[in-house]
mmCIF file of C-alpha atoms in Angstrom:
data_model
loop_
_atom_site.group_PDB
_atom_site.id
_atom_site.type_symbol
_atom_site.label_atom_id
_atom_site.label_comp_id
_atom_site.label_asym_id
_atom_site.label_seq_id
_atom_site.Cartn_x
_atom_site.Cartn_y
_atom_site.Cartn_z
ATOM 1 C CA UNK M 1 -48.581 -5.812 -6.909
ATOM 2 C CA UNK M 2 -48.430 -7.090 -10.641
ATOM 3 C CA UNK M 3 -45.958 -5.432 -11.567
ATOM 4 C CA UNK M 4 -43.572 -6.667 -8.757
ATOM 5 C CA UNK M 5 -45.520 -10.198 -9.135
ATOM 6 C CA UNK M 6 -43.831 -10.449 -12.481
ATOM 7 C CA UNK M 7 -40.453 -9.036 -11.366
ATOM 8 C CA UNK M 8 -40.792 -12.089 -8.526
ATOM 9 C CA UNK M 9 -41.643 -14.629 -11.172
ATOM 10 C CA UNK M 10 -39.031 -13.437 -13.749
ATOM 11 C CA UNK M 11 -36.885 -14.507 -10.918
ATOM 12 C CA UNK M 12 -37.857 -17.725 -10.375
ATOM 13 C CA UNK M 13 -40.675 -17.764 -7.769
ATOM 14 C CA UNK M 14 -43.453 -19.989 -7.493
ATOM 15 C CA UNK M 15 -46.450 -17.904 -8.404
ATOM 16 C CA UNK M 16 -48.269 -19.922 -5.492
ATOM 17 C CA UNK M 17 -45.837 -18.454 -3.136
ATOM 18 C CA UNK M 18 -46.530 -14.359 -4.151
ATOM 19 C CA UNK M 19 -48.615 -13.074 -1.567
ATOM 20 C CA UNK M 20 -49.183 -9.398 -0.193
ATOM 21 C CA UNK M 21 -48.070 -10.820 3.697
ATOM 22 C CA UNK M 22 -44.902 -13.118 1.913
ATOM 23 C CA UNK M 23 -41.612 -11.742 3.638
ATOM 24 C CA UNK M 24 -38.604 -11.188 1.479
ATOM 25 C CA UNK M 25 -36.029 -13.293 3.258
ATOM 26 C CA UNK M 26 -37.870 -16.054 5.531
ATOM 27 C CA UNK M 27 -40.442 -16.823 3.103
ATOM 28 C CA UNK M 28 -38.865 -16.015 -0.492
ATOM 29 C CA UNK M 29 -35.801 -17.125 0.706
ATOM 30 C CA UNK M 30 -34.519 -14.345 -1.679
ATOM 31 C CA UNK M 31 -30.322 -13.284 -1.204
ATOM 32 C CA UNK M 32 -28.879 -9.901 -2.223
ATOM 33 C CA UNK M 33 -28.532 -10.023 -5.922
ATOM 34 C CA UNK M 34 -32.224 -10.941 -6.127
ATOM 35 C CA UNK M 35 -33.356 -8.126 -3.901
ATOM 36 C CA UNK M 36 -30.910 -6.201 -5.758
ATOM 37 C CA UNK M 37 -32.678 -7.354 -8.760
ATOM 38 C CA UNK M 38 -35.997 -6.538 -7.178
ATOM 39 C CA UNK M 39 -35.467 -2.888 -6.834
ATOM 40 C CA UNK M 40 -33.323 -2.635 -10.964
ATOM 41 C CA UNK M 41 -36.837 -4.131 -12.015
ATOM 42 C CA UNK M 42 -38.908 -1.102 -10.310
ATOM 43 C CA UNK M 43 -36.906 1.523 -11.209
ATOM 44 C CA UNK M 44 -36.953 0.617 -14.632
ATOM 45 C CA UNK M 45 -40.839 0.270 -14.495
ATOM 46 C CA UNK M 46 -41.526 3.017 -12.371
ATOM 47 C CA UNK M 47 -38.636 5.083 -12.261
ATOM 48 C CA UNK M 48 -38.437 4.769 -8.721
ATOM 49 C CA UNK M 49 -35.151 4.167 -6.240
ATOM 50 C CA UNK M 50 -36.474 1.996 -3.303
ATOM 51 C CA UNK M 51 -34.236 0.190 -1.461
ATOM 52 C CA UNK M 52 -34.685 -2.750 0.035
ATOM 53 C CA UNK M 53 -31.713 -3.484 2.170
ATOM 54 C CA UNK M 54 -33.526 -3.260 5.789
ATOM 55 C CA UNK M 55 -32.616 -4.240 9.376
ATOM 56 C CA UNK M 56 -36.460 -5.971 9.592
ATOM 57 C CA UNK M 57 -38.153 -8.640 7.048
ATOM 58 C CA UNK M 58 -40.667 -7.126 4.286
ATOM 59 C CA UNK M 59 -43.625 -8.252 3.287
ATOM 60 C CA UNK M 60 -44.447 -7.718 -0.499
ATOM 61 C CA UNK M 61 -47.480 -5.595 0.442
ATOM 62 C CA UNK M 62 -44.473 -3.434 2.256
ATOM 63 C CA UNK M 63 -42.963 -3.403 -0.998
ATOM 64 C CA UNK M 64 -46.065 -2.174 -2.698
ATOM 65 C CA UNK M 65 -46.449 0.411 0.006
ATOM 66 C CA UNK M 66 -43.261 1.864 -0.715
ATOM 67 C CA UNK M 67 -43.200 2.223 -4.361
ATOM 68 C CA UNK M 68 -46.129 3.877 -4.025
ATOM 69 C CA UNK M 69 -44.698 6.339 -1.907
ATOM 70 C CA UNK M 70 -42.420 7.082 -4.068
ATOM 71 C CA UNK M 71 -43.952 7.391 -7.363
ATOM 72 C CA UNK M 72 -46.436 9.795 -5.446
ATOM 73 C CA UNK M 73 -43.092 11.658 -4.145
ATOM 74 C CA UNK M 74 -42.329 11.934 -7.429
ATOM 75 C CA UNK M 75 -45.394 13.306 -8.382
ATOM 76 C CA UNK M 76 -45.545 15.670 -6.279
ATOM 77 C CA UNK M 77 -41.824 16.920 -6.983
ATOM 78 C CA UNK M 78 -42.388 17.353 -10.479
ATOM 79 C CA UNK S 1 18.720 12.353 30.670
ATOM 80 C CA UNK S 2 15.593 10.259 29.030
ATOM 81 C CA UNK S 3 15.033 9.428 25.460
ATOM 82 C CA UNK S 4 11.392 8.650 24.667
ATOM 83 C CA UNK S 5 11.386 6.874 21.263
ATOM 84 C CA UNK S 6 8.431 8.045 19.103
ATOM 85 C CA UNK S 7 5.890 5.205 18.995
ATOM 86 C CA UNK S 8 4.948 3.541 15.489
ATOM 87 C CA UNK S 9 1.375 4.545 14.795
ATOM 88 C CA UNK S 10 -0.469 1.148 14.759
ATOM 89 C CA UNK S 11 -3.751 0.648 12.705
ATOM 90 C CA UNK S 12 -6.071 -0.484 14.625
ATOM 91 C CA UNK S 13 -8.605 -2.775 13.221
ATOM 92 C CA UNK S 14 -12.658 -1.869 13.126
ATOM 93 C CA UNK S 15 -13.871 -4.122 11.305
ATOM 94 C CA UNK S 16 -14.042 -6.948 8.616
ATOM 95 C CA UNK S 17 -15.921 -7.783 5.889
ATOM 96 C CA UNK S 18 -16.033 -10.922 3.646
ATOM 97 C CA UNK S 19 -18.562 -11.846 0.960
ATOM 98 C CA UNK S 20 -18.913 -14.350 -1.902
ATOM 99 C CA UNK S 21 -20.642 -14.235 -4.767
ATOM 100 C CA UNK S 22 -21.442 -16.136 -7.699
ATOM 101 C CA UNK S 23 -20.562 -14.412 -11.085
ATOM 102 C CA UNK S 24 -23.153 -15.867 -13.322
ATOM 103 C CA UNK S 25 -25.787 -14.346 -11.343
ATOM 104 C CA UNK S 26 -24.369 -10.955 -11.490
ATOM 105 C CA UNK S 27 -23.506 -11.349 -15.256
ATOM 106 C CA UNK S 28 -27.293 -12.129 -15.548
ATOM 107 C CA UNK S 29 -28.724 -9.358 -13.655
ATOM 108 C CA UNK S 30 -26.567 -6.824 -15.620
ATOM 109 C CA UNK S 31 -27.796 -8.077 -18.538
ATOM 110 C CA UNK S 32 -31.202 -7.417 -18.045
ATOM 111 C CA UNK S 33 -30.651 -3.639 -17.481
ATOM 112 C CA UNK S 34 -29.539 -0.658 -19.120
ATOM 113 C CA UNK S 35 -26.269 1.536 -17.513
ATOM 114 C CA UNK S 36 -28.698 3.914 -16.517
ATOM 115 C CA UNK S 37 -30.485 1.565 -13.987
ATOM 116 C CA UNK S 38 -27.650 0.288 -13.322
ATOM 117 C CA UNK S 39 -26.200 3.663 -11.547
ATOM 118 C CA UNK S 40 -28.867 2.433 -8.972
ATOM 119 C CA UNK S 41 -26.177 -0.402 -7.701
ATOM 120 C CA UNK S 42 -22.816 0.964 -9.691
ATOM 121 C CA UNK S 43 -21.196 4.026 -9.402
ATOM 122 C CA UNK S 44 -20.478 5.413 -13.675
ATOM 123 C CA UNK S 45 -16.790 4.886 -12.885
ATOM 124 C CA UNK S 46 -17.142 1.344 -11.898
ATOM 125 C CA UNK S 47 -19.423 0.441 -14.848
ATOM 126 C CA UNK S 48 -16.509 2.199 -17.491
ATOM 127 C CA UNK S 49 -14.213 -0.074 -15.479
ATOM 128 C CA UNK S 50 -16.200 -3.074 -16.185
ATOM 129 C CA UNK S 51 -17.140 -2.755 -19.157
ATOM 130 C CA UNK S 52 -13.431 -2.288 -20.223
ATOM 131 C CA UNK S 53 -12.051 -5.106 -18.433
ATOM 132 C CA UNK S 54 -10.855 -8.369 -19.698
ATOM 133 C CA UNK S 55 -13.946 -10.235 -17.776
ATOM 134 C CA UNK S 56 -16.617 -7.644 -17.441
ATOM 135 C CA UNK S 57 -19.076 -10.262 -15.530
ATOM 136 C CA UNK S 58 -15.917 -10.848 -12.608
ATOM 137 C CA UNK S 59 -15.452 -7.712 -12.502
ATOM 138 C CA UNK S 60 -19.223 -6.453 -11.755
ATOM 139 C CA UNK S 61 -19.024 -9.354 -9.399
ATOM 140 C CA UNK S 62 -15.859 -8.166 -7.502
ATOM 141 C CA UNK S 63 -17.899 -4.489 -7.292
ATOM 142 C CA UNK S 64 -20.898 -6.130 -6.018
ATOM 143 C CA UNK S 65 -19.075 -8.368 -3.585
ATOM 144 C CA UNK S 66 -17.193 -5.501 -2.134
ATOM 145 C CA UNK S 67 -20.185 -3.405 -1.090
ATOM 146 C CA UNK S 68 -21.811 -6.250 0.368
ATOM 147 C CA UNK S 69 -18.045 -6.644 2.406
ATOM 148 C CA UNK S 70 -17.802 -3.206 3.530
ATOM 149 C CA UNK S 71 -21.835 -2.989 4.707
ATOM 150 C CA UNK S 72 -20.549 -6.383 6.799
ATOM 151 C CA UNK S 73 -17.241 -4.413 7.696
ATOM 152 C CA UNK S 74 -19.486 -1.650 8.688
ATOM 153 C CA UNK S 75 -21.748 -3.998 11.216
ATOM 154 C CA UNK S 76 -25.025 -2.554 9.922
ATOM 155 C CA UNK S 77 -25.023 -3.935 6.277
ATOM 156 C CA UNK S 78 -25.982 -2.099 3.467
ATOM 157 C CA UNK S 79 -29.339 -0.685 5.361
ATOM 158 C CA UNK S 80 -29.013 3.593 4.813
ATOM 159 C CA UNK S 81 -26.662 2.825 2.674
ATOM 160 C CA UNK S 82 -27.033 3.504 -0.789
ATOM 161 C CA UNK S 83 -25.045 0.145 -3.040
ATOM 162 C CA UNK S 84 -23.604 3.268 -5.351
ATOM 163 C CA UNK S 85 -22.131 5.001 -2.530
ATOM 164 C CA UNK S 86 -19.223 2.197 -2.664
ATOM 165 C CA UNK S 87 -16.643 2.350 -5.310
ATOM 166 C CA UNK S 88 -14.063 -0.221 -6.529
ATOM 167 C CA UNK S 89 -11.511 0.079 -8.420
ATOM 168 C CA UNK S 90 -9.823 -3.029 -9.108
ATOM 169 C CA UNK S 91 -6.451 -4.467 -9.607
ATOM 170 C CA UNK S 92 -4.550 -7.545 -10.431
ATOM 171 C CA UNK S 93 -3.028 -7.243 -7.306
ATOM 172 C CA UNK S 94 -5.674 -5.918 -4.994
ATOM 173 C CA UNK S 95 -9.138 -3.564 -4.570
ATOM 174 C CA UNK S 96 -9.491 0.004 -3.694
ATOM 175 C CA UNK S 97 -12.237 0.721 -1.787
ATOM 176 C CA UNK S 98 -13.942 4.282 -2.013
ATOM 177 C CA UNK S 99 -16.944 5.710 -0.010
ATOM 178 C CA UNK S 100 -19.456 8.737 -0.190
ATOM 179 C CA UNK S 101 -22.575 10.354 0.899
ATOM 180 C CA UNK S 102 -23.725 7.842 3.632
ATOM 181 C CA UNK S 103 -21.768 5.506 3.476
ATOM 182 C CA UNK S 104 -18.584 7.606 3.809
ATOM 183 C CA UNK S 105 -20.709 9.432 7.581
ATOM 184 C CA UNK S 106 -20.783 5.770 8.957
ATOM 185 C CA UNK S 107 -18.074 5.382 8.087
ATOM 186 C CA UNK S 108 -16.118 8.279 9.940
ATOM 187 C CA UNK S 109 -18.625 7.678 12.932
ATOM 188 C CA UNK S 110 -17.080 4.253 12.989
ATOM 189 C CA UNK S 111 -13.779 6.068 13.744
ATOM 190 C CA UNK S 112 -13.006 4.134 9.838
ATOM 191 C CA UNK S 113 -9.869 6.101 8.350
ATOM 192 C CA UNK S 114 -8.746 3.381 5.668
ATOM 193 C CA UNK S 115 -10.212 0.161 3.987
ATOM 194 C CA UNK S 116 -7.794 -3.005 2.988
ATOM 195 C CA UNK S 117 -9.304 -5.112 0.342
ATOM 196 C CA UNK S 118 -8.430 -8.033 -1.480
ATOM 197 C CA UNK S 119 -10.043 -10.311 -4.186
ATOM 198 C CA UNK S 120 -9.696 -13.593 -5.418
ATOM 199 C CA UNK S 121 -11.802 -15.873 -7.872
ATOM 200 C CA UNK S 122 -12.535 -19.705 -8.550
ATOM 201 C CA UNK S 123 -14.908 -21.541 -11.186
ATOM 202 C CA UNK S 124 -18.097 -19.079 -11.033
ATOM 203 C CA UNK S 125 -17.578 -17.304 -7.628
ATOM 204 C CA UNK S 126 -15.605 -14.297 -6.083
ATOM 205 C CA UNK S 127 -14.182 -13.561 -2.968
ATOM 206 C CA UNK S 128 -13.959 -10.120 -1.169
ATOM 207 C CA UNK S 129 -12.364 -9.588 1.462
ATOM 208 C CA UNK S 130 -11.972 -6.023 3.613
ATOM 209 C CA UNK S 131 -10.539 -4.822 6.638
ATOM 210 C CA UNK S 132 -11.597 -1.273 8.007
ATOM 211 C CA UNK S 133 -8.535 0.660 9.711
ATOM 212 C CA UNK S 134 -8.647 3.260 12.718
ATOM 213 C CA UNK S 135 -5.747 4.837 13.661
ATOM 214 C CA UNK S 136 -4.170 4.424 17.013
ATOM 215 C CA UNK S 137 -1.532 7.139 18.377
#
């Protein structure tokens, strides 16, 4: 979460406003490039492709969830 | 006698797509990251086109603008879509629109046989527009 806290605040975001149950669109009002953005800023901390683009609102602790998932899939590949 | 006159194939229209979007954003966020993490959003081929072209920052703009177009031309957005699986290469005159992997399955399930794509700029934004083609017999 501190690691996407600071991706969230490099982008502008109130730190107030960061919370694990924040969604990405109705509450962080954020548009494509900055989801876009988002998922640059984890891959280049993590190494990690996770995509974002979704039919249903995230919440950051969905986020978390995620890259999780796929740093242990990566893990486990190598 | 009868004479049946062979019917013009007509291209039937499946979808559009039309996005905007404002280069100094896009001229930021490429800033910020190195080619490789960039493959994440452009395809190699698009980021050698860029980086070559007269305005890189429009250009990135136009590529990011299109695949937002053709996930709208598409009806389902970018979602199972990956952003790299949409090319452009770009003209004076014009955009050529190239899919794979997913993005190239919906697009054959959406009956999708061609894409028409234009482009067009003004003070920091650019326009993309697309049109997805069927064929009609």
């Amino acid at each position: 979460m501190d690691a996407l806290k600071d991706i969230l605040v490099d982008l502008g975001i109130p730190e107030h406003e960061i919370t694990e149950a924040a969604l990405l669109r109705k509450d962080l009002q954020l548009d494509s490039t900055e989801t876009v953005d988002i998922s640059l800023g984890l891959k280049r901390r993590f190494g990690v492709n996770v995509k974002l683009e979704s039919r249903k609102d995230m919440t950051l602790k969905d986020v978390c969830e995620m890259v999780n998932s796929a740093i242990a899939a990566t893990a486990t590949a190598t | 006698m009868y004479l049946q006159l062979a019917q013009p194939r007509q291209a039937e229209i499946k979808g559009i797509g039309i996005d905007i979007a404002p280069v100094s954003k896009i001229a930021s966020l490429v800033s910020r990251y190195n080619s490789e993490t960039l493959t994440l959003l452009f395809t190699p081929r698009e980021i050698e086109q860029c980086q070559s072209a007269p305005h890189p920052s429009r250009y990135y703009a136009v590529c990011f603008s299109a695949k937002e177009a053709v996930g709208k031309a598409l009806g389902t957005g970018l979602v199972d879509i990956n952003w790299n699986e949409i090319e452009s290469t770009i003209s004076q005159s014009g955009l050529t629109i190239k899919l794979r992997g997913a993005a190239k399955q919906k697009a054959l399930q959406c009956g999708v046989k061609a894409w028409l794509a234009t482009w067009c700029y003004w003070d920091d934004y650019v326009m993309v527009h697309v049109l997805s083609k069927g064929e009609q017999a």
